[in-house]
Every structure is written in C-alpha cells, then in structure tokens.
Amino acid sequence: MNFSVVILAAGQGKRMCSDLPKVLHPLAGKPLLAHVLQTVENLKPSQILCVYGHGGTQVCEAFSEKSISWVHQTEQKGTGHAVAQTLSHIPDDHQVLVLYGDVPLIQTETLQNLINLSNDQNIAILTVTLENPTGYGRIIRNELKEIIQIIEEKDANERERQIKEGNSGILIAPALKLKTWLNNLKPNNAQSEYYLTDIIGMAVQENISILSTQPHDPEEVFGINDRLQLAYLERYFQKKQAEELMRKGVTLIDPNRLDIRGNVDVGRDILIDANVIFEGVIKIGNRVKIGAFCHFKDVSIGDDVEILPYSIFENATIEKNCKIGPFSRLRPETHLSENVHIGNFVELKKTTVAKNSKINHLSYVGDAQIGCDVNIGAGTITCNYDGANKHQTIIEDRVFVGSDTQLVAPVTIAEGTTIGAGSTITKDTLPNSLTLSRSPQKSIANWQRPVKKK
Ligand code: UD1
Ligand code: CA
C-alpha cells in the first residue's frame, strides 16, 4: 500500500509562552517533531509532508537534512484546512496518515496497527479511552458500537461530554475520498474552524466504515500545549527508558533520577547511582560503576571502569579498568587506555593517556600525549596556549612529574625522566634524567617577623 504521511505543525503553541515554535521544544534532548519523524521513518512511507505556519521557516530549517515536503499554511483555519493544503501533493491512490507534530511519543507499532486496518474504502482512527478526556473530541458510536461521528468538546452537549473515548487526532484515510470530503467542510462550529473530524460524519453518510484501534499507553497520543504537559511527557519518556535499561541488566539506584537524551548501549551488571545524565551516543561496558551526579555526552566506557561522583565527560573514550573521579572533567578528544587513574579536580582535553598512568590530583593536561606507567603529580599544568596558538606536550613512558610543575609546550619529556617538584619545564629533557628548575633554597637564621606598629 502506498501512503503519504501528513504531519500538522502549523499551530502557534500560544500556551508555551515561547519565541521558539512549539514543535522545536526538546523532549529528551530532541525537538518534539524529531520524535514524530523518527517514528514515521520506521514506517517507510512514500512521502512525508509537513504543514508549517507559526514560526515560519525556522521549523523547516531545523530539519533541512530530512526529505520532507514543507507545505505552508498561511492562516490556521483548523485541522481540516491544514490537511487540505497538502492534498495537491498526494496521488489519488495513496492512503493519507495524519499525525501531529506536537504529539511526540506515538509508537511505530501503534501506527502500524492503524495502517493494517485501513484500505481505500474506509477510515481508520486512533482513539483513546481516558478517565478525564477534557480537551479531546469525543467519539460517538451507535447502538452497534460503530463510530458515526466525532464531536469537538466545545461543540459537545453535557451527555456527549460524559463519553470517555476521545479522538487522538491520528487517522488514515484514502486520498481520493479525502479530497472530496475536505472540499465540502464548512466552519459551522463553536470555533469557526474547518474540522478534519467532520469527515467522519460525511464518510458515514456514504456508508464508509470507520474502524478504530487504541495505543498501548495513552501517553502515546498525549499532545503538548504547555510546559507542564512537556514536563509530564519528559518524565514518562525517561521512566520508559530507565525501565528498558533495567530490563537489560542495569541496576539503577533510583530509576526516577536518570536522564537519557540520546542512546545508551549497555553491557551487563552495570550499576548507576542517582542523578546521572547521558546525552548523545553512549556505550557502557560490563560491570561499570557510575557514581552520583555524573554527566556524559558522547562517551564510550570499557569494561570494569569505575567512575566516582560529580565527574563530567564529553566526547571521550575510556578503556577498561580505568578509575575516574570524583570531580574529574574529561573534555573532547580525551582517550584513556586501560587501567588509567584520573582523580579529583583533574581536567583533560585533547589528550591521550597510555595504560597504567595516573593523574590523581588538581591538574590541567591539554593537547598532550602521555605514555604508559607515567605519574603526574598534584598541581601539574600543561601550558599549552601562548595566547595565539596551542602547542603539544609529549610525555613518554615511565615519566614521573613532581608536584606543582608547569610544562611549557611545545615540550617533550623523554622516557624515564623524573621532574623535580615545583619546576617550570621549557626545554625537552634527556631520557632517564632528573630534570628540575628551582631557585636554590636559602635560610636566614633567627629571622624577626615584622610586628604591628602601636
Ligand atoms: C484536535 C481534534 C480533536 C482531538 C485533538 C487531540 C480537530 C477538529 N480536533 O483538537 O478531535 O481530540 O486534536 O489532540 O481536528 N494545526 C495546524 N493548522 C491548523 C490547526 C491545527 O497545523 O489550522 C495543528 C496544530 O499545530 C496541532 C494539531 O494540528 O499540532 C491539532 O490542532 P489543535 O488546535 O491542537 O486541535 P485540538 O483543538 O486540540
Ligand atoms: Ca491540541
């Protein structure tokens, strides 16, 4: 079956009180519309049409790399009017699946069920039964339980408002018939809008059957109109992701205090403490332990790594058996080989550290290559920036850097060098040397400290 997808995203989103178009607001780090698009792509439609209006080309530009036909709706005259704008782009023999850009969590499986119900002689709609269906159009069924009409809440009488089955807004209908029905819509209703939902009554008049299915979870069809609803769906989505991790064998100390804004690929027997955030693409090996309040963005972590609390990582690779934190910061292009230790208040940037090396306290190491079995003392700083350019520091295998050392790049610390504490190193060292720069210590005997004047 050939089908086109129409995504409605022209609404203003007034209640967001925002300069950002509603469908660009992020849920789990990704625009609402991106969630819908990702789901739609799984269905492999013939084409995707997106109706935009408020926020103008800002929405189109945010998705410029996607193959979407953008259709502008100059004035928001209702859902029926919005769909009508797309019909000249849709072949008569297509089925048309209508989705909303502000209903982000609709699942592929639910849409597939709906598509499976549909053919060119019927309409299939997704309905939802809710304890409190306020805001939804109500599904009117006859005594045979067949759907005969959808009545918008604002047009409904007291009895109709008691109905708990609501219209999700998502439906699939044959293009040729849709063209006729939409042509005949009249804005004779409480909102003076062209209601897409009015096609149901028209189809029933023509003896077209209206089939329906429901989503697995009602949240799949929850729309976002304000930031409270956005926060609600964010928590719902995060809970689902946390449950998925636990099913894969991850222990979460508190599943309510984990946030995933991207994809996390996990091994077995991982333990994650409270208030951890993952962004982008994350890979975590077996038996990894992650302490509280850590933040990760695009990070790969090998087996048996232990990360202590309050550590921050971006675009970093950590090989097996490393121990990091607390309070470590790994900035982009950091690569730690196996069994490396990084301790508190250590910042690394564009740095590779070979196996068994340690940087345990209070250091900045940037634009550096560190060999294996190196020990970097507390308070070591690579002076990598001269005010105009960045320079490399090379530290070869088995170097010992004494505490409070400045390494003025470009500089190479040759294999086996020992640097005396408190040195400022400006020249390359000799292998296996003791290198230090330090003014000689002097002592003045019986030194009298200054005293306060009376
Ligand atoms: C619509 C349905 C209602 C359903 C509810 C589910 C109609 C008439 N009503 O009502 O039965 O229960 O959704 O949430 O269809 N949009 C446009 N252009 C327009 C109007 C709307 O693109 O001219 C878009 C909006 O951006 C939004 C979606 O269509 O994404 C739904 O519009 P909205 O005004 O929120 O419809 P509801 O009144 O909630
Ligand atoms: Ca709505």
PDB file of C-alpha atoms in Angstrom, residues 298-414:
ATOM      1  CA  ASP A 298      29.121  11.045  23.501  1.00  0.00           C
ATOM      2  CA  VAL A 299      31.258   8.743  25.628  1.00  0.00           C
ATOM      3  CA  SER A 300      32.472   5.181  25.316  1.00  0.00           C
ATOM      4  CA  ILE A 301      33.316   3.353  28.552  1.00  0.00           C
ATOM      5  CA  GLY A 302      35.116  -0.009  28.661  1.00  0.00           C
ATOM      6  CA  ASP A 303      34.566  -2.969  30.993  1.00  0.00           C
ATOM      7  CA  ASP A 304      35.149  -2.671  34.756  1.00  0.00           C
ATOM      8  CA  VAL A 305      35.576   1.097  34.738  1.00  0.00           C
ATOM      9  CA  GLU A 306      34.696   2.858  37.957  1.00  0.00           C
ATOM     10  CA  ILE A 307      33.563   6.464  37.870  1.00  0.00           C
ATOM     11  CA  LEU A 308      33.220   8.307  41.159  1.00  0.00           C
ATOM     12  CA  PRO A 309      30.655  11.080  41.736  1.00  0.00           C
ATOM     13  CA  TYR A 310      30.476  14.514  40.110  1.00  0.00           C
ATOM     14  CA  SER A 311      32.520  13.739  37.019  1.00  0.00           C
ATOM     15  CA  ILE A 312      31.853  15.269  33.596  1.00  0.00           C
ATOM     16  CA  PHE A 313      32.683  13.748  30.219  1.00  0.00           C
ATOM     17  CA  GLU A 314      32.344  14.934  26.663  1.00  0.00           C
ATOM     18  CA  ASN A 315      33.446  13.137  23.520  1.00  0.00           C
ATOM     19  CA  ALA A 316      35.807  10.852  25.429  1.00  0.00           C
ATOM     20  CA  THR A 317      36.881   7.225  25.228  1.00  0.00           C
ATOM     21  CA  ILE A 318      37.697   5.327  28.394  1.00  0.00           C
ATOM     22  CA  GLU A 319      39.143   1.867  28.075  1.00  0.00           C
ATOM     23  CA  LYS A 320      38.754  -0.988  30.539  1.00  0.00           C
ATOM     24  CA  ASN A 321      39.669  -0.857  34.234  1.00  0.00           C
ATOM     25  CA  CYS A 322      40.076   2.903  34.458  1.00  0.00           C
ATOM     26  CA  LYS A 323      39.187   4.684  37.671  1.00  0.00           C
ATOM     27  CA  ILE A 324      37.986   8.261  37.385  1.00  0.00           C
ATOM     28  CA  GLY A 325      36.820  10.940  39.781  1.00  0.00           C
ATOM     29  CA  PRO A 326      35.387  12.208  41.963  1.00  0.00           C
ATOM     30  CA  PHE A 327      35.223  15.671  40.337  1.00  0.00           C
ATOM     31  CA  SER A 328      37.113  14.827  37.130  1.00  0.00           C
ATOM     32  CA  ARG A 329      36.477  16.536  33.835  1.00  0.00           C
ATOM     33  CA  LEU A 330      37.256  14.854  30.524  1.00  0.00           C
ATOM     34  CA  ARG A 331      36.797  17.271  27.636  1.00  0.00           C
ATOM     35  CA  PRO A 332      36.610  16.437  23.911  1.00  0.00           C
ATOM     36  CA  GLU A 333      39.139  14.104  22.314  1.00  0.00           C
ATOM     37  CA  THR A 334      40.338  12.546  25.500  1.00  0.00           C
ATOM     38  CA  HIS A 335      41.334   8.912  25.213  1.00  0.00           C
ATOM     39  CA  LEU A 336      42.302   6.857  28.242  1.00  0.00           C
ATOM     40  CA  SER A 337      43.851   3.436  27.685  1.00  0.00           C
ATOM     41  CA  GLU A 338      43.275   0.642  30.143  1.00  0.00           C
ATOM     42  CA  ASN A 339      43.940   0.976  33.853  1.00  0.00           C
ATOM     43  CA  VAL A 340      44.403   4.737  33.920  1.00  0.00           C
ATOM     44  CA  HIS A 341      43.540   6.664  37.095  1.00  0.00           C
ATOM     45  CA  ILE A 342      42.224  10.208  36.928  1.00  0.00           C
ATOM     46  CA  GLY A 343      41.482  11.860  40.249  1.00  0.00           C
ATOM     47  CA  ASN A 344      39.774  14.877  41.717  1.00  0.00           C
ATOM     48  CA  PHE A 345      39.945  18.286  40.051  1.00  0.00           C
ATOM     49  CA  VAL A 346      41.775  16.986  37.019  1.00  0.00           C
ATOM     50  CA  GLU A 347      40.842  18.431  33.628  1.00  0.00           C
ATOM     51  CA  LEU A 348      41.909  16.699  30.417  1.00  0.00           C
ATOM     52  CA  LYS A 349      41.468  17.998  26.882  1.00  0.00           C
ATOM     53  CA  LYS A 350      42.664  16.557  23.539  1.00  0.00           C
ATOM     54  CA  THR A 351      44.850  14.191  25.481  1.00  0.00           C
ATOM     55  CA  THR A 352      45.700  10.527  25.142  1.00  0.00           C
ATOM     56  CA  VAL A 353      46.880   8.635  28.181  1.00  0.00           C
ATOM     57  CA  ALA A 354      48.503   5.221  27.703  1.00  0.00           C
ATOM     58  CA  LYS A 355      47.927   2.338  30.091  1.00  0.00           C
ATOM     59  CA  ASN A 356      48.666   2.324  33.817  1.00  0.00           C
ATOM     60  CA  SER A 357      49.298   6.056  34.029  1.00  0.00           C
ATOM     61  CA  LYS A 358      47.937   8.223  36.845  1.00  0.00           C
ATOM     62  CA  ILE A 359      46.910  11.857  37.162  1.00  0.00           C
ATOM     63  CA  ASN A 360      45.379  11.872  40.581  1.00  0.00           C
ATOM     64  CA  HIS A 361      45.056  15.453  41.821  1.00  0.00           C
ATOM     65  CA  LEU A 362      44.446  19.037  40.717  1.00  0.00           C
ATOM     66  CA  SER A 363      45.900  19.120  37.208  1.00  0.00           C
ATOM     67  CA  TYR A 364      45.239  20.560  33.770  1.00  0.00           C
ATOM     68  CA  VAL A 365      46.508  18.473  30.872  1.00  0.00           C
ATOM     69  CA  GLY A 366      45.606  19.664  27.382  1.00  0.00           C
ATOM     70  CA  ASP A 367      46.949  18.902  23.890  1.00  0.00           C
ATOM     71  CA  ALA A 368      49.120  16.156  25.328  1.00  0.00           C
ATOM     72  CA  GLN A 369      50.246  12.614  24.686  1.00  0.00           C
ATOM     73  CA  ILE A 370      51.089  10.686  27.802  1.00  0.00           C
ATOM     74  CA  GLY A 371      52.877   7.334  27.679  1.00  0.00           C
ATOM     75  CA  CYS A 372      52.354   4.310  29.889  1.00  0.00           C
ATOM     76  CA  ASP A 373      53.277   3.990  33.581  1.00  0.00           C
ATOM     77  CA  VAL A 374      53.502   7.754  33.944  1.00  0.00           C
ATOM     78  CA  ASN A 375      52.771   9.506  37.226  1.00  0.00           C
ATOM     79  CA  ILE A 376      51.691  13.110  37.018  1.00  0.00           C
ATOM     80  CA  GLY A 377      51.973  14.830  40.400  1.00  0.00           C
ATOM     81  CA  ALA A 378      49.423  17.085  42.031  1.00  0.00           C
ATOM     82  CA  GLY A 379      49.050  20.535  40.519  1.00  0.00           C
ATOM     83  CA  THR A 380      50.717  19.802  37.177  1.00  0.00           C
ATOM     84  CA  ILE A 381      49.799  22.140  34.355  1.00  0.00           C
ATOM     85  CA  THR A 382      50.473  21.900  30.655  1.00  0.00           C
ATOM     86  CA  CYS A 383      50.917  25.479  29.480  1.00  0.00           C
ATOM     87  CA  ASN A 384      49.528  24.649  26.047  1.00  0.00           C
ATOM     88  CA  TYR A 385      48.413  28.107  24.929  1.00  0.00           C
ATOM     89  CA  ASP A 386      50.724  31.009  24.205  1.00  0.00           C
ATOM     90  CA  GLY A 387      47.922  33.479  23.680  1.00  0.00           C
ATOM     91  CA  ALA A 388      47.737  32.758  19.960  1.00  0.00           C
ATOM     92  CA  ASN A 389      48.379  29.070  19.314  1.00  0.00           C
ATOM     93  CA  LYS A 390      48.005  25.728  21.059  1.00  0.00           C
ATOM     94  CA  HIS A 391      51.101  23.538  21.448  1.00  0.00           C
ATOM     95  CA  GLN A 392      51.690  19.863  22.203  1.00  0.00           C
ATOM     96  CA  THR A 393      53.184  18.308  25.308  1.00  0.00           C
ATOM     97  CA  ILE A 394      54.636  14.832  24.863  1.00  0.00           C
ATOM     98  CA  ILE A 395      55.308  12.802  27.979  1.00  0.00           C
ATOM     99  CA  GLU A 396      56.972   9.486  27.236  1.00  0.00           C
ATOM    100  CA  ASP A 397      56.731   6.178  29.110  1.00  0.00           C
ATOM    101  CA  ARG A 398      57.665   5.876  32.805  1.00  0.00           C
ATOM    102  CA  VAL A 399      57.997   9.623  33.382  1.00  0.00           C
ATOM    103  CA  PHE A 400      57.471  10.926  36.922  1.00  0.00           C
ATOM    104  CA  VAL A 401      56.329  14.548  37.095  1.00  0.00           C
ATOM    105  CA  GLY A 402      56.796  16.076  40.540  1.00  0.00           C
ATOM    106  CA  SER A 403      54.014  18.161  42.068  1.00  0.00           C
ATOM    107  CA  ASP A 404      53.316  21.734  41.044  1.00  0.00           C
ATOM    108  CA  THR A 405      55.091  21.531  37.709  1.00  0.00           C
ATOM    109  CA  GLN A 406      54.429  23.665  34.664  1.00  0.00           C
ATOM    110  CA  LEU A 407      55.204  22.072  31.310  1.00  0.00           C
ATOM    111  CA  VAL A 408      55.544  24.899  28.794  1.00  0.00           C
ATOM    112  CA  ALA A 409      54.561  23.498  25.398  1.00  0.00           C
ATOM    113  CA  PRO A 410      55.823  22.580  22.892  1.00  0.00           C
ATOM    114  CA  VAL A 411      57.938  20.279  25.022  1.00  0.00           C
ATOM    115  CA  THR A 412      58.863  16.611  25.187  1.00  0.00           C
ATOM    116  CA  ILE A 413      59.590  14.867  28.465  1.00  0.00           C
ATOM    117  CA  ALA A 414      61.754  11.951  27.438  1.00  0.00           C
TER     118      ALA A 414
END
